[in-house]
Each structure stands twice: as C-alpha cells, then as structure tokens.
Coordinates of C-alpha atoms in Angstrom, one line a residue:
Chain M
M230 CA 28.1 -29.5 6.4
A231 CA 24.8 -27.9 5.6
V232 CA 24.9 -25.6 2.5
N233 CA 22.5 -22.7 2.1
M234 CA 20.4 -23.3 -1.0
I235 CA 18.4 -20.1 -0.6
S236 CA 19.5 -17.0 1.3
L237 CA 17.2 -14.0 1.7
K238 CA 18.9 -11.0 3.2
N239 CA 16.9 -7.9 4.4
V240 CA 14.3 -8.6 1.8
S241 CA 11.5 -6.0 1.7
K242 CA 8.6 -5.6 -0.7
I243 CA 6.5 -2.5 -0.9
F244 CA 3.5 -2.3 -3.3
A245 CA 2.5 1.1 -4.5
T246 CA -1.3 1.3 -4.7
K247 CA -3.9 4.0 -5.2
Y248 CA -4.2 4.3 -1.4
G249 CA -0.5 4.6 -0.8
N250 CA 2.3 2.2 -0.2
V251 CA 1.6 -1.2 1.3
R252 CA 4.4 -3.0 3.0
A253 CA 4.0 -6.6 2.1
I254 CA 7.2 -8.0 3.5
H255 CA 9.6 -6.2 5.8
N256 CA 13.2 -7.0 6.3
V257 CA 13.1 -10.7 6.1
N258 CA 16.2 -12.8 6.6
V259 CA 16.1 -16.5 6.0
D260 CA 18.6 -19.2 5.1
I261 CA 17.1 -22.3 3.7
V262 CA 19.4 -25.3 3.7
E263 CA 20.0 -27.7 0.8
S264 CA 17.6 -30.6 0.7
E265 CA 15.5 -29.5 3.6
I266 CA 11.7 -29.0 3.5
F267 CA 11.1 -25.5 4.8
G268 CA 7.6 -24.3 5.7
I269 CA 6.3 -20.8 5.9
I270 CA 3.1 -20.4 7.7
G271 CA 0.9 -17.4 8.2
H272 CA -2.6 -16.1 7.9
S273 CA -3.8 -14.7 4.6
G274 CA -2.2 -11.3 4.1
A275 CA 0.8 -12.2 6.2
G276 CA 3.1 -11.8 3.2
K277 CA 4.0 -15.4 2.8
S278 CA 2.8 -15.6 -0.8
T279 CA 4.8 -12.5 -1.7
L280 CA 7.8 -13.9 0.0
I281 CA 7.8 -17.2 -1.9
R282 CA 7.4 -15.2 -5.1
C283 CA 10.4 -13.2 -4.3
I284 CA 12.5 -16.4 -4.4
N285 CA 12.0 -16.9 -8.1
L286 CA 11.5 -13.1 -8.7
L287 CA 7.9 -13.4 -9.8
E288 CA 7.9 -10.4 -7.5
A289 CA 11.0 -8.3 -7.5
P290 CA 11.9 -7.3 -3.9
T291 CA 12.0 -3.6 -3.3
S292 CA 15.2 -4.0 -1.5
G293 CA 17.5 -6.8 -0.2
S294 CA 19.1 -9.8 -1.9
V295 CA 17.8 -13.2 -2.9
V296 CA 20.6 -15.7 -3.4
V297 CA 19.6 -19.1 -4.9
D298 CA 22.3 -21.8 -5.3
G299 CA 25.0 -19.2 -5.1
E300 CA 23.6 -16.6 -7.6
D301 CA 21.9 -13.4 -6.6
M302 CA 18.6 -13.4 -8.5
T303 CA 18.2 -9.6 -8.3
T304 CA 21.3 -9.0 -10.4
L305 CA 20.7 -11.4 -13.2
S306 CA 19.9 -10.3 -16.8
K307 CA 16.5 -11.1 -18.2
K308 CA 17.9 -14.0 -20.2
A309 CA 19.9 -15.4 -17.3
L310 CA 16.8 -15.0 -15.0
C311 CA 14.8 -17.2 -17.4
D312 CA 17.5 -19.9 -17.4
K313 CA 17.8 -19.7 -13.6
R314 CA 14.0 -20.1 -13.2
K315 CA 14.2 -23.4 -15.0
K316 CA 16.2 -24.6 -12.0
I317 CA 13.5 -23.5 -9.6
G318 CA 10.3 -25.5 -10.0
M319 CA 7.0 -24.1 -8.7
I320 CA 3.5 -25.5 -8.1
F321 CA 0.4 -23.6 -7.2
Q322 CA -2.9 -23.9 -5.3
H323 CA -4.9 -23.9 -8.5
F324 CA -2.4 -26.1 -10.5
Y325 CA -2.3 -23.9 -13.6
L326 CA -2.0 -26.7 -16.2
M327 CA -2.4 -25.7 -19.8
P328 CA -5.9 -26.8 -20.7
S329 CA -5.2 -27.3 -24.4
R330 CA -2.4 -29.7 -23.8
T331 CA -2.4 -33.3 -22.7
V332 CA -0.8 -34.5 -19.4
L333 CA 2.3 -35.5 -21.3
Q334 CA 2.5 -32.2 -23.3
N335 CA 2.1 -30.3 -20.1
V336 CA 5.1 -32.1 -18.5
M337 CA 7.1 -31.6 -21.7
L338 CA 6.3 -27.9 -21.9
P339 CA 9.2 -26.7 -19.8
L340 CA 11.5 -28.8 -22.0
K341 CA 10.6 -26.9 -25.1
G342 CA 13.7 -25.3 -26.6
A343 CA 15.9 -27.5 -24.5
N344 CA 18.8 -28.9 -26.3
M345 CA 17.6 -32.5 -26.3
P346 CA 16.2 -34.8 -29.0
K347 CA 12.4 -35.2 -29.0
H348 CA 12.3 -38.9 -27.9
E349 CA 14.4 -38.0 -24.9
K350 CA 12.0 -35.3 -23.9
V351 CA 9.1 -37.8 -24.1
K352 CA 11.1 -40.3 -22.1
K353 CA 11.9 -37.8 -19.5
A354 CA 8.3 -36.7 -19.2
E355 CA 7.1 -40.3 -19.0
D356 CA 9.6 -41.0 -16.2
L357 CA 8.4 -38.1 -14.3
L358 CA 4.7 -39.1 -14.7
N359 CA 5.8 -42.5 -13.5
L360 CA 7.4 -40.9 -10.4
V361 CA 4.2 -39.1 -9.6
G362 CA 2.1 -42.2 -10.2
L363 CA 0.2 -41.0 -13.3
S364 CA 1.7 -43.0 -16.1
H365 CA -1.7 -44.3 -17.0
R366 CA -3.1 -40.8 -17.8
V367 CA -0.4 -39.5 -20.2
S368 CA -2.9 -38.6 -23.0
A369 CA -5.7 -37.2 -20.8
Y370 CA -6.5 -33.5 -20.8
P371 CA -6.4 -31.6 -17.5
S372 CA -10.1 -31.1 -17.5
A373 CA -10.5 -34.9 -17.1
L374 CA -8.3 -35.0 -14.0
S375 CA -9.2 -34.8 -10.3
G376 CA -7.6 -32.1 -8.2
G377 CA -5.0 -34.5 -6.7
E378 CA -4.1 -35.7 -10.2
K379 CA -3.7 -32.2 -11.5
Q380 CA -1.3 -31.4 -8.7
R381 CA 0.7 -34.5 -9.5
V382 CA 1.0 -33.4 -13.1
A383 CA 2.0 -30.0 -11.9
I384 CA 4.7 -31.5 -9.7
A385 CA 6.0 -33.6 -12.6
R386 CA 6.0 -30.5 -14.8
A387 CA 7.9 -28.5 -12.1
L388 CA 10.6 -31.2 -12.0
A389 CA 11.1 -31.4 -15.8
N390 CA 14.2 -29.3 -15.8
D391 CA 15.8 -31.1 -12.8
P392 CA 15.5 -28.1 -10.5
N393 CA 17.4 -27.8 -7.2
V394 CA 14.4 -26.0 -5.6
L395 CA 10.7 -26.7 -5.6
L396 CA 8.4 -23.8 -4.5
C397 CA 5.0 -24.8 -3.3
D398 CA 2.4 -22.0 -3.1
E399 CA -0.5 -23.3 -1.0
A400 CA -0.1 -26.5 -3.0
T401 CA -2.6 -28.4 -1.0
S402 CA -5.1 -25.7 0.0
A403 CA -7.6 -26.6 -2.7
L404 CA -7.5 -30.3 -2.0
D405 CA -9.5 -32.5 0.4
P406 CA -7.6 -33.9 3.5
Q407 CA -7.0 -37.3 2.1
T408 CA -5.6 -36.0 -1.2
T409 CA -3.6 -33.4 0.8
T410 CA -1.9 -36.3 2.7
S411 CA -1.1 -38.1 -0.6
I412 CA 0.4 -35.0 -2.2
L413 CA 2.4 -34.3 0.9
N414 CA 3.7 -37.9 0.9
L415 CA 4.7 -37.4 -2.8
L416 CA 6.5 -34.2 -1.9
K417 CA 8.3 -36.0 0.9
E418 CA 9.2 -38.8 -1.5
V419 CA 10.5 -36.4 -4.2
N420 CA 12.6 -34.6 -1.5
A421 CA 14.1 -37.9 -0.4
K422 CA 14.7 -39.4 -3.9
L423 CA 16.0 -36.3 -5.6
G424 CA 17.4 -34.3 -2.7
I425 CA 15.5 -31.3 -3.9
T426 CA 15.1 -28.3 -1.5
I427 CA 11.4 -27.7 -0.9
V428 CA 9.9 -24.4 0.2
L429 CA 6.2 -24.5 0.9
I430 CA 3.8 -21.9 2.2
T431 CA 0.5 -22.8 3.9
H432 CA -2.0 -21.6 6.4
E433 CA -2.5 -25.1 7.8
M434 CA -0.3 -26.2 10.7
A435 CA -1.2 -29.8 9.8
V436 CA 0.8 -29.5 6.6
I437 CA 3.9 -28.1 8.4
K438 CA 3.6 -30.9 11.0
E439 CA 3.3 -33.5 8.3
I440 CA 6.4 -32.8 6.2
C441 CA 8.5 -29.8 7.2
D442 CA 11.9 -29.9 8.8
R443 CA 11.9 -26.2 9.8
V444 CA 9.2 -23.6 9.8
A445 CA 9.0 -19.8 9.8
V446 CA 5.9 -18.2 11.2
M447 CA 4.9 -15.0 9.5
E448 CA 2.7 -12.1 10.5
G449 CA 2.4 -8.6 9.1
G450 CA 5.2 -9.2 6.6
E451 CA 7.7 -10.2 9.2
I452 CA 9.0 -13.5 10.4
K453 CA 7.9 -13.8 14.0
E454 CA 9.8 -17.0 14.7
L455 CA 11.8 -19.6 13.0
G456 CA 13.0 -23.0 14.1
T457 CA 12.7 -26.7 13.8
V458 CA 9.1 -27.8 13.6
F459 CA 9.6 -29.7 16.8
D460 CA 10.8 -26.7 18.7
V461 CA 8.1 -24.4 17.4
F462 CA 5.5 -27.0 18.4
A463 CA 7.0 -27.7 21.8
T464 CA 7.8 -24.1 22.8
P465 CA 6.3 -21.5 20.4
Q466 CA 7.9 -18.2 21.1
S467 CA 5.5 -15.7 19.4
D468 CA 1.8 -15.1 19.9
V469 CA 1.0 -16.0 16.4
G470 CA 3.1 -19.1 16.7
R471 CA 1.3 -20.2 19.8
E472 CA -2.0 -19.6 18.1
F473 CA -1.0 -21.8 15.1
V474 CA 0.2 -24.6 17.5
A475 CA -3.0 -24.4 19.5
S476 CA -5.0 -24.6 16.3
T477 CA -3.9 -28.2 15.7
T478 CA -5.1 -29.4 19.1
S479 CA -8.4 -29.0 21.0
L480 CA -6.5 -27.3 23.8
H481 CA -8.1 -23.9 23.0
K482 CA -11.5 -25.5 23.8
V483 CA -10.4 -26.1 27.3
Y484 CA -9.6 -22.4 27.7
E485 CA -13.0 -21.6 26.3
L486 CA -14.7 -23.8 28.9
I487 CA -12.8 -22.1 31.7
E488 CA -13.6 -18.6 30.4
K489 CA -17.3 -19.5 30.2
N490 CA -17.2 -20.9 33.8
S491 CA -18.5 -24.2 32.5
P492 CA -19.6 -26.6 35.3
L493 CA -16.9 -29.0 34.0
T494 CA -14.2 -26.6 35.2
Q495 CA -15.8 -25.8 38.6
L496 CA -13.3 -26.6 41.2
A497 CA -13.6 -27.6 44.9
S498 CA -11.7 -25.5 47.4
D499 CA -8.8 -28.0 47.6
E500 CA -8.5 -28.4 43.8
I501 CA -6.6 -26.6 41.2
L502 CA -6.4 -26.9 37.4
V503 CA -3.0 -27.2 35.9
K504 CA -1.7 -27.5 32.3
L505 CA 1.3 -29.7 31.9
A506 CA 3.4 -29.8 28.8
F507 CA 5.7 -32.7 28.2
T508 CA 8.3 -33.0 25.5
A509 CA 10.4 -35.8 24.0
N510 CA 12.8 -36.1 27.0
N511 CA 10.1 -36.8 29.6
A512 CA 7.0 -38.0 27.8
Q513 CA 7.8 -41.6 28.2
E514 CA 8.3 -41.4 32.0
T515 CA 5.6 -42.0 34.6
L516 CA 6.1 -38.5 36.1
L517 CA 2.5 -37.7 36.8
H518 CA 1.9 -41.0 38.6
D519 CA 5.1 -40.6 40.5
A520 CA 4.1 -37.1 41.7
A521 CA 0.7 -38.3 42.8
T522 CA 2.0 -41.2 44.8
R523 CA 5.0 -39.4 46.3
F524 CA 3.2 -36.3 47.4
G525 CA -0.2 -37.8 48.3
I526 CA -2.3 -35.9 45.7
K527 CA -5.1 -37.0 43.4
T528 CA -5.1 -36.2 39.8
N529 CA -7.9 -36.3 37.3
I530 CA -6.9 -35.9 33.6
F531 CA -9.4 -33.4 32.2
F532 CA -7.8 -33.1 28.7
G533 CA -4.9 -34.9 27.0
N534 CA -3.2 -34.7 23.7
V535 CA 0.0 -36.2 22.4
E536 CA 1.4 -35.3 19.0
F537 CA 4.3 -36.9 17.2
I538 CA 6.3 -34.2 15.5
Q539 CA 9.3 -35.4 13.4
G540 CA 8.9 -38.7 15.2
K541 CA 9.2 -37.2 18.7
P542 CA 6.2 -36.9 21.1
I543 CA 4.9 -33.7 22.5
G544 CA 2.2 -34.0 25.2
N545 CA -0.2 -31.6 26.7
L546 CA -2.3 -32.5 29.7
V547 CA -4.9 -30.4 31.6
V548 CA -5.2 -32.0 35.0
I549 CA -7.3 -31.3 38.1
V550 CA -5.1 -31.7 41.1
K551 CA -6.7 -32.4 44.5
G552 CA -5.0 -32.4 47.8
P553 CA -3.6 -30.2 50.6
Q554 CA -2.0 -26.9 49.2
E555 CA 1.5 -27.9 50.5
N556 CA 1.4 -31.3 48.8
I557 CA 0.3 -29.8 45.5
D558 CA 3.1 -27.3 45.6
N559 CA 5.6 -30.0 46.2
A560 CA 4.2 -32.1 43.4
L561 CA 4.3 -29.3 40.9
N562 CA 7.9 -28.5 41.9
Y563 CA 8.8 -32.1 41.4
L564 CA 7.3 -32.0 37.9
Q565 CA 9.1 -28.8 37.0
E566 CA 12.4 -30.3 38.2
N567 CA 11.8 -33.0 35.6
E568 CA 11.4 -30.4 32.8
V569 CA 7.7 -30.6 32.6
S570 CA 6.3 -27.1 31.9
V571 CA 3.7 -26.3 34.5
K572 CA 1.0 -23.6 34.2
V573 CA -1.7 -23.2 36.9
L574 CA -4.9 -22.1 35.2
Chain C
M257 CA -30.8 -25.4 -65.6
E258 CA -34.2 -24.8 -67.3
F259 CA -35.7 -24.2 -63.8
V260 CA -33.0 -21.7 -62.9
Y261 CA -33.4 -19.7 -66.1
N262 CA -37.1 -19.7 -65.8
H263 CA -37.1 -18.3 -62.3
F264 CA -34.1 -16.0 -62.8
P265 CA -34.6 -14.7 -66.3
N266 CA -31.7 -12.2 -66.2
L267 CA -29.1 -14.6 -64.9
E268 CA -28.0 -16.0 -68.3
R269 CA -27.1 -12.7 -69.7
S270 CA -25.3 -11.5 -66.5
A271 CA -23.6 -14.7 -65.4
D272 CA -20.2 -13.5 -66.5
Q273 CA -20.5 -10.3 -64.6
L274 CA -21.8 -12.1 -61.6
L275 CA -18.9 -14.5 -61.6
Q276 CA -16.5 -11.6 -62.0
S277 CA -18.1 -9.8 -59.1
L278 CA -17.9 -12.9 -56.9
V279 CA -14.2 -13.2 -57.7
Q280 CA -13.7 -9.6 -56.8
T281 CA -15.6 -10.0 -53.5
L282 CA -13.5 -13.1 -52.6
Q283 CA -10.3 -11.2 -53.5
M284 CA -11.3 -8.3 -51.2
V285 CA -12.4 -10.6 -48.4
F286 CA -9.3 -12.7 -48.5
G287 CA -6.8 -9.9 -49.2
S288 CA -8.0 -7.6 -46.5
G289 CA -9.0 -10.5 -44.2
V290 CA -5.5 -12.0 -44.1
I291 CA -3.8 -8.6 -43.6
S292 CA -6.4 -7.6 -40.9
F293 CA -6.0 -11.0 -39.2
C294 CA -2.2 -10.5 -38.9
L295 CA -2.5 -6.9 -37.8
G296 CA -5.3 -7.7 -35.4
I297 CA -3.4 -10.6 -33.7
F298 CA -0.3 -8.4 -33.4
F299 CA -2.1 -5.4 -32.0
G300 CA -4.4 -7.5 -29.8
V301 CA -1.4 -9.2 -28.3
C302 CA 0.2 -5.8 -27.8
L303 CA -2.8 -4.6 -25.9
V304 CA -2.7 -7.5 -23.6
V305 CA 1.0 -7.7 -22.9
M306 CA 1.6 -4.0 -22.6
R307 CA -1.2 -3.1 -20.3
R308 CA -0.6 -2.5 -16.6
G309 CA 0.6 -5.8 -15.0
G310 CA 1.2 -7.3 -18.5
I311 CA 4.4 -9.3 -19.2
L312 CA 5.8 -6.5 -21.4
Q313 CA 4.1 -3.6 -19.5
N314 CA 4.5 -0.3 -21.4
I315 CA 1.8 2.2 -20.4
I316 CA 2.7 4.9 -22.9
L317 CA 2.6 2.6 -26.0
Y318 CA -0.5 0.9 -24.6
T319 CA -2.3 4.2 -24.2
V320 CA -1.4 5.4 -27.7
L321 CA -2.5 2.2 -29.3
E322 CA -5.7 2.0 -27.3
K323 CA -6.7 5.6 -28.1
T324 CA -5.8 5.2 -31.8
I325 CA -8.0 2.0 -32.1
N326 CA -10.9 3.8 -30.3
V327 CA -10.7 6.8 -32.7
I328 CA -10.6 4.7 -35.8
R329 CA -13.3 2.4 -34.6
S330 CA -15.7 5.3 -34.1
V331 CA -15.4 6.6 -37.6
P332 CA -18.3 5.2 -39.8
F333 CA -16.9 3.0 -42.6
L334 CA -18.3 5.1 -45.5
I335 CA -16.6 8.2 -44.1
L336 CA -13.4 6.2 -43.4
I337 CA -13.2 5.2 -47.1
I338 CA -13.4 8.9 -48.1
I339 CA -10.9 10.3 -45.7
L340 CA -8.5 7.5 -46.6
I341 CA -8.5 8.4 -50.3
P342 CA -5.1 10.2 -50.2
L343 CA -3.5 7.3 -48.2
T344 CA -5.0 4.7 -50.5
R345 CA -3.7 6.5 -53.5
L346 CA -0.3 6.7 -51.9
I347 CA -0.1 3.0 -51.1
M348 CA -2.0 1.3 -53.9
G349 CA -1.7 4.0 -56.7
T350 CA -5.5 3.8 -57.2
T351 CA -8.7 4.4 -55.2
I352 CA -11.1 2.2 -57.1
G353 CA -11.5 -1.5 -57.8
V354 CA -10.3 -4.3 -55.6
Q355 CA -6.9 -2.6 -55.0
G356 CA -8.4 0.6 -54.0
A357 CA -10.7 -1.1 -51.5
I358 CA -8.0 -3.1 -49.6
V359 CA -6.6 -0.1 -47.6
P360 CA -9.9 1.2 -46.2
L361 CA -11.1 -2.4 -45.6
V362 CA -8.0 -3.2 -43.5
I363 CA -8.3 0.0 -41.6
G364 CA -11.9 -0.5 -41.1
T365 CA -11.5 -4.1 -39.9
A366 CA -8.1 -4.4 -38.1
P367 CA -8.9 -2.2 -35.1
F368 CA -12.2 -4.0 -34.5
F369 CA -10.4 -7.3 -34.7
S370 CA -7.6 -6.1 -32.4
R371 CA -10.2 -5.4 -29.7
Q372 CA -11.8 -8.8 -30.3
V373 CA -8.4 -10.5 -30.1
E374 CA -7.6 -8.6 -26.9
T375 CA -10.8 -9.9 -25.3
A376 CA -10.2 -13.4 -26.5
I377 CA -6.6 -13.5 -25.2
S378 CA -7.6 -11.9 -21.9
E379 CA -9.6 -15.0 -21.1
V380 CA -6.3 -16.9 -20.6
D381 CA -6.0 -17.3 -16.8
D382 CA -3.3 -15.0 -15.3
G383 CA -2.2 -18.0 -13.3
L384 CA -1.2 -19.8 -16.5
V385 CA 1.0 -16.9 -17.4
E386 CA 2.5 -16.7 -13.9
A387 CA 3.2 -20.4 -14.1
S388 CA 4.9 -20.0 -17.4
V389 CA 7.1 -17.1 -16.1
A390 CA 8.0 -19.4 -13.2
M391 CA 8.9 -22.1 -15.8
G392 CA 11.5 -19.7 -17.3
M393 CA 9.7 -18.9 -20.5
S394 CA 10.5 -15.6 -22.2
P395 CA 7.7 -13.2 -23.0
L396 CA 7.8 -14.2 -26.7
M397 CA 7.4 -17.9 -25.8
I398 CA 4.5 -17.0 -23.5
I399 CA 2.8 -15.1 -26.2
W400 CA 3.1 -18.0 -28.6
R401 CA 2.8 -21.0 -26.4
V402 CA 0.3 -19.7 -23.8
Y403 CA -1.6 -16.6 -24.9
L404 CA -2.2 -17.6 -28.5
R405 CA -2.2 -21.4 -28.1
E406 CA -4.6 -21.5 -25.2
S407 CA -7.0 -19.1 -26.8
I408 CA -7.4 -20.8 -30.2
P409 CA -11.2 -21.5 -29.6
A410 CA -11.8 -17.9 -28.6
L411 CA -9.7 -16.6 -31.5
A412 CA -11.6 -18.8 -33.9
R413 CA -14.9 -17.4 -32.5
V414 CA -13.8 -13.7 -33.0
T415 CA -12.3 -14.5 -36.4
Q416 CA -15.7 -15.8 -37.4
I417 CA -17.5 -12.7 -36.2
T418 CA -15.0 -10.4 -37.9
T419 CA -15.0 -12.2 -41.2
I420 CA -18.8 -12.0 -41.4
N421 CA -18.5 -8.3 -40.5
L422 CA -15.8 -7.9 -43.2
I423 CA -18.1 -9.5 -45.9
S424 CA -20.6 -6.9 -45.1
L425 CA -18.0 -4.1 -45.3
V426 CA -16.8 -5.4 -48.7
T427 CA -20.3 -5.3 -50.0
L428 CA -20.7 -1.7 -48.7
A429 CA -17.4 -0.8 -50.4
G430 CA -19.0 -1.9 -53.7
A431 CA -21.2 1.2 -53.5
V432 CA -18.3 3.5 -53.8
G433 CA -16.4 2.0 -56.7
A434 CA -14.8 -1.1 -55.3
G435 CA -16.7 -3.6 -57.5
G436 CA -17.7 -7.0 -56.2
L437 CA -21.1 -8.3 -55.3
G438 CA -22.3 -5.1 -53.6
D439 CA -21.6 -3.2 -56.8
F440 CA -23.3 -5.9 -58.8
A441 CA -26.4 -5.9 -56.6
I442 CA -26.7 -2.1 -56.9
R443 CA -26.2 -1.9 -60.6
F444 CA -28.2 -4.8 -61.9
G445 CA -30.5 -5.6 -59.0
H446 CA -31.4 -2.1 -58.1
M447 CA -30.7 0.4 -61.0
H448 CA -31.7 -2.0 -63.8
G449 CA -34.5 -3.3 -61.6
M450 CA -33.5 -7.0 -62.0
R451 CA -34.8 -8.2 -58.7
D452 CA -33.9 -11.8 -59.5
L453 CA -30.2 -10.9 -59.5
M454 CA -30.6 -9.2 -56.2
W455 CA -31.9 -12.4 -54.7
I456 CA -29.1 -14.4 -56.2
T457 CA -26.5 -12.0 -54.7
I458 CA -28.1 -12.4 -51.3
A459 CA -28.0 -16.1 -51.7
I460 CA -24.4 -16.2 -52.6
I461 CA -23.5 -14.0 -49.6
L462 CA -25.6 -16.2 -47.4
V463 CA -23.6 -19.2 -48.6
M464 CA -20.3 -17.4 -47.9
V465 CA -21.4 -16.5 -44.4
S466 CA -22.5 -20.1 -43.7
I467 CA -19.1 -21.4 -44.8
V468 CA -17.3 -19.0 -42.5
Q469 CA -19.6 -20.0 -39.7
G470 CA -19.2 -23.7 -40.4
L471 CA -15.4 -23.6 -40.6
G472 CA -15.2 -21.6 -37.4
N473 CA -17.4 -24.0 -35.6
I474 CA -15.3 -27.0 -36.7
V475 CA -12.1 -25.3 -35.4
I476 CA -13.8 -24.3 -32.1
K477 CA -15.1 -27.9 -31.6
K478 CA -11.7 -29.5 -32.4
T479 CA -9.8 -27.2 -30.1
T480 CA -12.0 -26.8 -27.1
R481 CA -10.9 -28.9 -24.1

C-alpha cells in the first residue's frame, strides 16, 4: 500500500512586489508517494522552484497545506520546523558547500548539535562520503573539487541526518551531460538503497526520462498534467507536456521540414505522410509490415525514433505511404485497430 | 646606543615620558578596539540579518540602526569628542586621560566598523544561507557557523583597516587631553621644538601599523580557501 510522503493541498504562493502581486504558484495539489522519484518539469518562471521550496517551507505558501511525513509544515513552531527540516535533505544547482570547511566538515555540518559523540559523527560522515564515492577526498576543500564532486558532497551532506525526503533543485543543471548521468545514477542508487523519497525539479526532459517514476508538468504556476513518466511520454495531455516530450526527439524537425515545404516532404499524388505512434503493447509486433503486405501499399520510413522509458519502448515513425486511396485507408484502419495512434500530416 | 643619542639628542631625557605615552596609546587602542570590535560585529550582523529578506528581518529596527550609524559617522571626530563630554563624564567619571578617551573612541569607531562588518558579511553567498536554513539551522547557528565563520578573511581585512584608522583617532584624541603618543608629539615635538622626538613618534606609529597589517595578512592567508 503506497503511503503519501508529501501532500500538497491547494498550495498557492503570491509574491508582493513593487509592481503588484505576482502569482508564483496557484492551487497546486500533489501527493508524492513514499520512496518514489517524483519529477517536476517546467520552463523557467513556471513556478517549479517556488513549489519545491514550499515543501521545506523555504518559501511559506500564501495558502494551502504542506504535509510531509504526516506533519503539516505550515503549523509547526520555529523550533519544530528546524527539527523537521533536518529530515528533509536538499541539494541545489550551485551546490552551496561551505568554502571554509573541508569535505568532511561540510558533511558533518548538519550533525552539529546532534546528540552523538564526535567519533560517531566522523564515522557517519565518512560512511556517507563512501556511499557517494568520495572517500578519497575527505580533507579537500570545495574549491579543489569538480562540479560533479561538489554535488556528490552536497548529496552526502543532505543525507547526514537520515532524511525521509531529498529535494533536488535543478541539481544537474550546472553539470555536463556525462556528470549529469553519474549524479542521476547516484540519486537512483540512494533511492534504492535508502528508500528515500526524491523530489526533483528540472527543465530537462532527459533527466525526467532517466530516473523519475512520475512527473508533473508545470506552466504558469499550475500543474498542467501529472502521471507516470511512461504515460506522459506516450500520450502527453497538455500542450506544454507535448512540447517537452517533443524536445527529447527530433520529431519537431520533421514538422519544420513540412512547414518549409522542403523537397524531402514533397509527395506524389498517390502518397500521404503519416505519423504513427507505437507504445509498449504493440512496439514489438510487425504491424507496419503486415499492413503493407495485406493491403498492397508501399511504405517508406522517413523518420523513426524509439525511446525506452522505465524499461518500456515508445516508438514514433513518420512514414510516406504510397498506394491507391482505398488501400491506404484500409491499412490505416488496421493499424488503428491494433492501438497504433495514426495521424495524417 | 651612542648612535641613537647622537642623532636623537632629546630622547634620553624624555624616554620615560615616551614610554608612558606609548603605554597610554596602546591602552586606548586595545581598550576601545576590543569594545568597538564586539559592538561592530554585533551591529554589523544585525544590519545583515534584519534587512529585507534577512533571516531575522525587522525593517523598523534595521532602519533605526542604519540611520543612527549614518548620523554618527557623519560627525567629525573632534566634534564628536566635544559633544560626548557629558556622556563620557557620566560613564567614566572623567573626560581626560585614557579613561576619558575610551567613550568617544568607541563611538567614533564602532559605527564605521559596523558598516565594514556589514559589507564583509554580505559577501557570504545567499545560497549558503538558504542551504543552511534547509539543513534545519536556527538563525543563531547560521550567524555563527555561516555568516561569521565563512567571512573570517573579509572580517580580518576590515579589522585591519579599522584598527589602523583607530590608531590615527587615538593620536588625534591626544590633542584634546587624552594623552598618548599624539599628546607627546604635540608637546615635545611641536611646542618644545624637539623635531627628533616627532620623528621617533612617527616611527613608533609606523611600527604599530605594520604589526597590525602583518597580523591581518597572516589571518587572511591562513583562512582564505
């Protein structure tokens, strides 16, 4: 039985500025389940950063409730809020390690004041640095570390108080693609080993695709759609969702070619251009070939792309279909009957 | 020694007074320096944490503090000494000598130093503070473990500047009855026309400034990462 670790109910945040009130987030409702990796994607200014800050109350929501692990954050006393925040780790785009402290001291920082003998704190910090693969850099200062190493230290620091939740604020946006992958793998590993709930915000669909279980797509301070990463990739419901999904393939280039009347997309009178979308259920079958042989049409694959999301394939083909109109219609009907989504371009 | 007395003929007679003046100057620099340092750190931190968006935002207190500092800072030190006479007498029981100088020296130095501390502490990245809040640190812990700890090199730098400034104020206070090297230089070097004693005073002050400079540089070098 899935338990909600984080529950946002009707959360809104309004910033008062010189130029009037700005509505950063509006009426957001999300339940994030224990031990899942939940992604929030949106363009800059969509409110995702404000939303993740509402979870540990770095930003106090203007209205609504934020329940983390059964406690409503908005009703806690200052002291209780500090204690609660120890159980919610957070990492940032720019790492924010303390420059005057060594790697080890940085990881021990959240343990200051904890009721624990010094040698246990050292042991704990060393174990965490071991977990993030940095046990050889304990006495280095942050200025001597690479971006990826800094983020690893930040992850170790965020885990120091054994939190139930890890918030990642654009944690990979300042890193190169290779380092991004290694940090995402580390987050996945931490999630699997410790069962910690991870909430991450990003503007890169590749990050969502790589590690998230579910994703919320934000725009204008609202959640436009929410679902498993596979569903959102296979059948995005919102315009912004479709746009993000398209951003991970070259599919949009095909549309550009069509718009520009490129010679590549010039069709003969008996040809049409069709986009076919396959999902897990039918991607392994020989549907296109079957349709061609059964209904006497010719197909020419103009563009093809297959993604594996959460281990399941999603395929997109843009195909030039050639043949008598009746045969083409029959073939397309056949494909639709087999749950291929067909769109004539 | 022969060489010294040949070139500084008046030194032998006045050595006792010179030593006494040096002790007075050091007392004034240390006494008012330590008090100003504590006040400056306190008010400098207040300015940073109470301003808009600070971790203990308090616009009213911030505005009062800020305006007060600006007003005091704009009063020339010599005038400050004079208008503070009643307050000095109230606190110290006298307005002359080392004791009488401490109050105006502190009031002349602490506001300047507060501003310097404010600037030094403001160099701490807001992100570090946000990360510390997210870690569950209380405002007091953040002041101690982040704001002050992370700005040690910058604080050393502004302490250096302020101390050198203070040495110059202490000398100035000598002109109005505080004693010390300033008083010595005016009385012997100027009024009695003993130029050699004037040069010696300058040399001593130069050494003091160099020591402050050197100590500050060591701290900065050791704490900069």
